[in-house]
Amino acid sequence: MVSVNAGAAWAKHLFPLVGAQGVTAVRVGLAAAIMLAIVRPWRQLPARRDALNLLVYGLMLGCMNLLIYAAFARIPIGVAVAIEVVGPLGVVVLSSRRARDFGWVLLAALGLWLLAPVHEGVPPLDPLGVAYALGAAFCWAMYIVFGKRVSGLNGGQAVAWGMLAAALFTVPVGVAHAGGALLESSVLLGGLAVAVLSSALPYTLEMAALARLPQRVFGILVSAGPAFAALAGFVVLGEMLTFMQWLAIALVIVACGGAAATAK
């Protein structure tokens, strides 16, 4: 969580150069190259039954990155991740189906409602940025579901194949948006740092965690994401949140962690 959110905050510095789509393309493309060079997954091709799951896992990974970076460009990072983390919460609730878990959903909904610009002291949020964050939430949920299905592959193969699939989807989008600016040295060097911090390292660690932990335990740990994101936004970008926004983030964290802790 520290690595991915520090990388996300650093990535926002590159948005004025190549846009959110361009940063996503550089991040995912370089991360895929790093993972392919290290893991060399072609030495052991996945079974046919795993190929479709790997493809969906990679596509969800690519979509999640595109959407959340688009959200970062329009709303504070901490707020965007507070919305995005509803995806893992949905995974927990759908796997439990107990009334108590729906109470956690209501608590998260209260937190999201506090983020709405209808309360005194709450600044307005870009509606498109909120929509992008909600789309990233859905992709994050699918990333967890399909990541769990392929987490049994050895040696980081799932991450390598998934990053390749994500790159084949996101790089053309970034090239279409930013063109040759993606090859500038400042963009490539900054993108390399983001690729390591926000893709190669954390996704490898997440895959190792998914292979060893139940989904509910993983969900408890992931629930702290909005707090890490808000702190990264403050330290790296100077993004200041209001008391109401911090309260909303806290409610979402409690809801996600509580749902994961009490799920069967």
Coordinates of C-alpha atoms in Angstrom, one line a residue:
M1 CA 0.0 0.0 0.0
V2 CA 2.9 2.4 0.7
S3 CA 4.6 1.6 -2.6
V4 CA 1.5 1.8 -4.8
N5 CA 0.2 5.1 -3.3
A6 CA 3.6 6.8 -3.3
G7 CA 4.0 5.8 -7.0
A8 CA 0.5 7.2 -7.7
A9 CA 1.2 10.5 -6.1
W10 CA 4.5 10.8 -8.1
A11 CA 2.7 9.8 -11.3
K12 CA 0.4 12.9 -10.9
H13 CA 3.5 15.1 -11.5
L14 CA 3.7 13.6 -15.0
F15 CA 0.1 14.3 -16.0
P16 CA 0.8 17.8 -17.4
L17 CA 3.4 16.2 -19.8
V18 CA 1.5 13.3 -21.3
G19 CA -1.9 13.1 -19.6
A20 CA -3.3 10.4 -17.4
Q21 CA -3.5 8.0 -20.4
G22 CA 0.1 8.6 -21.3
V23 CA 1.4 8.0 -17.8
T24 CA -0.7 4.8 -17.6
A25 CA 0.8 3.6 -20.8
V26 CA 4.4 4.2 -19.7
R27 CA 3.8 2.8 -16.2
V28 CA 2.1 -0.4 -17.4
G29 CA 4.3 -0.9 -20.5
L30 CA 7.6 -0.5 -18.5
A31 CA 6.2 -2.7 -15.7
A32 CA 5.3 -5.4 -18.2
A33 CA 8.8 -5.3 -19.7
I34 CA 10.4 -5.5 -16.2
M35 CA 8.2 -8.5 -15.2
L36 CA 8.8 -10.3 -18.5
A37 CA 12.5 -9.9 -18.3
I38 CA 12.7 -11.1 -14.7
V39 CA 10.1 -13.9 -14.7
R40 CA 10.4 -15.0 -18.4
P41 CA 7.0 -16.7 -18.2
W42 CA 7.2 -18.2 -21.7
R43 CA 9.4 -20.9 -20.3
Q44 CA 6.2 -22.5 -18.8
L45 CA 3.1 -21.6 -20.8
P46 CA -0.1 -21.5 -18.8
A47 CA -2.7 -24.2 -19.1
R48 CA -5.7 -23.5 -21.4
R49 CA -8.0 -23.3 -18.4
D50 CA -5.8 -20.5 -16.9
A51 CA -5.5 -18.5 -20.2
L52 CA -8.9 -16.9 -20.1
N53 CA -8.6 -16.0 -16.4
L54 CA -5.2 -14.4 -17.1
L55 CA -6.6 -12.4 -20.0
V56 CA -9.5 -11.0 -17.9
Y57 CA -7.1 -10.4 -15.0
G58 CA -4.8 -8.4 -17.2
L59 CA -7.6 -6.4 -18.9
M60 CA -9.1 -5.5 -15.5
L61 CA -5.6 -4.5 -14.4
G62 CA -5.2 -2.2 -17.4
C63 CA -8.7 -0.7 -17.1
M64 CA -8.3 -0.1 -13.4
N65 CA -5.1 1.8 -14.0
L66 CA -6.5 3.9 -16.8
L67 CA -9.7 4.8 -14.8
I68 CA -8.0 5.6 -11.5
Y69 CA -5.4 7.8 -13.1
A70 CA -8.1 9.6 -14.9
A71 CA -9.8 10.1 -11.6
F72 CA -6.6 11.3 -9.9
A73 CA -6.3 14.0 -12.6
R74 CA -9.7 15.4 -11.5
I75 CA -10.1 14.8 -7.8
P76 CA -7.8 14.4 -4.8
I77 CA -6.0 11.0 -4.6
G78 CA -7.3 10.2 -1.1
V79 CA -10.9 10.8 -2.2
A80 CA -10.5 8.8 -5.4
V81 CA -9.1 5.8 -3.6
A82 CA -11.8 6.0 -1.0
I83 CA -14.3 5.6 -3.8
E84 CA -12.3 2.9 -5.5
V85 CA -11.9 0.7 -2.5
V86 CA -15.7 0.1 -2.6
G87 CA -14.8 -2.6 -5.2
P88 CA -13.0 -4.9 -2.7
L89 CA -15.9 -4.2 -0.3
G90 CA -18.3 -5.5 -2.8
V91 CA -16.2 -8.7 -3.2
V92 CA -16.4 -9.3 0.5
V93 CA -20.1 -8.7 0.8
L94 CA -21.0 -10.8 -2.2
S95 CA -19.0 -13.7 -0.8
S96 CA -20.7 -13.5 2.6
R97 CA -24.5 -12.6 2.1
R98 CA -25.1 -12.0 5.8
A99 CA -27.3 -9.1 7.0
R100 CA -24.4 -7.8 9.1
D101 CA -22.2 -7.3 6.1
F102 CA -24.9 -5.2 4.4
G103 CA -24.6 -2.9 7.4
W104 CA -21.0 -2.3 6.4
V105 CA -22.2 -1.3 3.0
L106 CA -24.5 1.2 4.5
L107 CA -21.5 2.6 6.5
A108 CA -19.4 2.9 3.4
A109 CA -22.4 4.6 1.6
L110 CA -22.5 7.1 4.5
G111 CA -18.9 7.8 4.0
L112 CA -19.3 8.4 0.3
W113 CA -22.4 10.6 0.9
L114 CA -20.2 12.8 3.2
L115 CA -17.9 13.3 0.2
A116 CA -20.8 14.8 -1.8
P117 CA -20.6 18.6 -2.2
V118 CA -23.9 19.1 -0.4
H119 CA -22.4 19.6 3.1
E120 CA -20.9 22.7 4.5
G121 CA -17.2 22.7 4.2
V122 CA -17.0 20.0 1.5
P123 CA -15.5 21.3 -1.8
P124 CA -17.2 20.2 -5.0
L125 CA -15.9 17.2 -6.8
D126 CA -15.6 16.8 -10.6
P127 CA -18.5 14.4 -11.5
L128 CA -16.4 12.8 -14.3
G129 CA -13.6 12.1 -11.8
V130 CA -16.1 10.4 -9.4
A131 CA -17.4 8.3 -12.3
Y132 CA -13.9 7.2 -13.2
A133 CA -13.2 6.2 -9.6
L134 CA -16.4 4.2 -9.5
G135 CA -15.3 2.4 -12.8
A136 CA -12.0 1.7 -11.2
A137 CA -13.8 0.2 -8.2
F138 CA -15.5 -2.3 -10.4
C139 CA -12.3 -3.2 -12.1
W140 CA -10.5 -3.6 -8.8
A141 CA -13.2 -6.1 -7.7
M142 CA -12.8 -8.1 -10.8
Y143 CA -9.0 -7.9 -10.4
I144 CA -9.3 -9.6 -7.0
V145 CA -11.7 -12.2 -8.2
F146 CA -9.7 -13.3 -11.2
G147 CA -6.3 -12.7 -9.5
K148 CA -7.3 -15.2 -6.9
R149 CA -8.1 -17.7 -9.6
V150 CA -4.6 -17.5 -11.1
S151 CA -2.6 -16.9 -7.9
G152 CA -1.6 -20.5 -7.9
L153 CA 0.8 -20.0 -10.8
N154 CA 4.4 -20.1 -9.7
G155 CA 7.2 -17.6 -9.9
G156 CA 5.1 -14.5 -10.6
Q157 CA 3.9 -15.9 -13.9
A158 CA 0.3 -14.6 -13.3
V159 CA 1.6 -11.0 -12.7
A160 CA 3.9 -11.2 -15.8
W161 CA 1.2 -12.5 -18.1
G162 CA -1.4 -10.1 -16.6
M163 CA 0.9 -7.1 -17.0
L164 CA 1.5 -8.1 -20.7
A165 CA -2.3 -8.3 -21.3
A166 CA -2.7 -4.9 -19.6
A167 CA 0.1 -3.4 -21.6
L168 CA -1.4 -4.6 -24.9
F169 CA -4.5 -2.7 -23.9
T170 CA -3.2 0.5 -22.3
V171 CA -0.1 1.3 -24.4
P172 CA -2.1 1.9 -27.6
V173 CA -4.5 4.2 -25.7
G174 CA -1.5 6.2 -24.3
V175 CA 0.2 6.4 -27.7
A176 CA -3.0 7.7 -29.3
H177 CA -3.3 10.4 -26.6
A178 CA 0.3 11.5 -26.2
G179 CA 2.2 10.3 -29.2
G180 CA 5.9 10.8 -29.3
A181 CA 6.0 12.7 -26.0
L182 CA 6.0 9.3 -24.3
L183 CA 9.6 8.8 -25.5
E184 CA 11.0 11.9 -23.8
S185 CA 13.7 11.1 -21.2
S186 CA 11.9 12.9 -18.3
V187 CA 8.7 10.9 -19.0
L188 CA 10.5 7.6 -19.4
L189 CA 12.6 8.0 -16.2
G190 CA 9.6 9.2 -14.2
G191 CA 7.5 6.4 -15.7
L192 CA 10.1 3.9 -14.7
A193 CA 9.9 5.0 -11.1
V194 CA 6.1 4.8 -11.2
A195 CA 6.2 1.4 -12.9
V196 CA 8.4 -0.1 -10.1
L197 CA 6.6 1.6 -7.2
S198 CA 3.0 1.2 -8.5
S199 CA 3.0 -1.9 -10.6
A200 CA 5.9 -4.4 -10.6
L201 CA 6.6 -4.4 -6.9
P202 CA 3.1 -4.1 -5.3
Y203 CA 1.3 -6.4 -7.8
T204 CA 4.0 -9.1 -7.2
L205 CA 3.5 -8.7 -3.4
E206 CA -0.3 -8.7 -3.8
M207 CA -0.2 -11.9 -5.8
A208 CA 2.0 -13.5 -3.1
A209 CA -0.5 -12.4 -0.5
L210 CA -3.5 -13.7 -2.4
A211 CA -1.8 -17.1 -2.7
R212 CA -1.3 -17.2 1.1
L213 CA -4.3 -15.3 2.6
P214 CA -8.1 -15.7 2.5
Q215 CA -9.8 -13.0 0.6
R216 CA -11.3 -11.5 3.8
V217 CA -7.9 -11.0 5.3
F218 CA -6.6 -9.5 2.1
G219 CA -9.6 -7.2 2.2
I220 CA -8.8 -6.1 5.7
L221 CA -5.3 -5.0 4.7
V222 CA -6.5 -3.4 1.5
S223 CA -9.1 -1.3 3.4
A224 CA -6.3 1.0 4.7
G225 CA -5.6 2.1 1.1
P226 CA -7.5 5.4 1.2
A227 CA -5.6 6.5 4.3
F228 CA -2.2 5.7 2.6
A229 CA -3.5 7.5 -0.6
A230 CA -4.5 10.6 1.3
L231 CA -1.2 10.8 3.1
A232 CA 0.7 10.3 -0.1
G233 CA -1.3 13.1 -1.7
F234 CA -0.5 15.4 1.2
V235 CA 3.2 14.6 1.4
V236 CA 4.0 14.4 -2.3
L237 CA 1.5 16.8 -3.8
G238 CA 0.4 19.0 -0.9
E239 CA -3.3 18.0 -1.4
M240 CA -5.2 19.2 1.7
L241 CA -8.4 17.5 2.7
T242 CA -11.2 18.9 4.9
F243 CA -12.3 17.4 8.2
M244 CA -15.4 16.1 6.5
Q245 CA -13.4 14.4 3.8
W246 CA -11.1 12.7 6.3
L247 CA -14.2 11.6 8.3
A248 CA -15.7 10.1 5.1
I249 CA -12.4 8.3 4.3
A250 CA -12.3 6.9 7.9
L251 CA -15.9 5.6 7.6
V252 CA -15.0 3.8 4.3
I253 CA -11.9 2.3 5.9
V254 CA -13.9 1.0 8.9
A255 CA -16.6 -0.4 6.6
C256 CA -14.2 -2.2 4.3
G257 CA -12.1 -3.6 7.2
G258 CA -15.1 -4.6 9.2
A259 CA -16.8 -6.3 6.3
A260 CA -13.6 -8.3 5.6
A261 CA -13.2 -9.2 9.3
T262 CA -16.7 -10.5 9.8
A263 CA -17.2 -12.2 6.4
K264 CA -17.3 -16.0 6.4

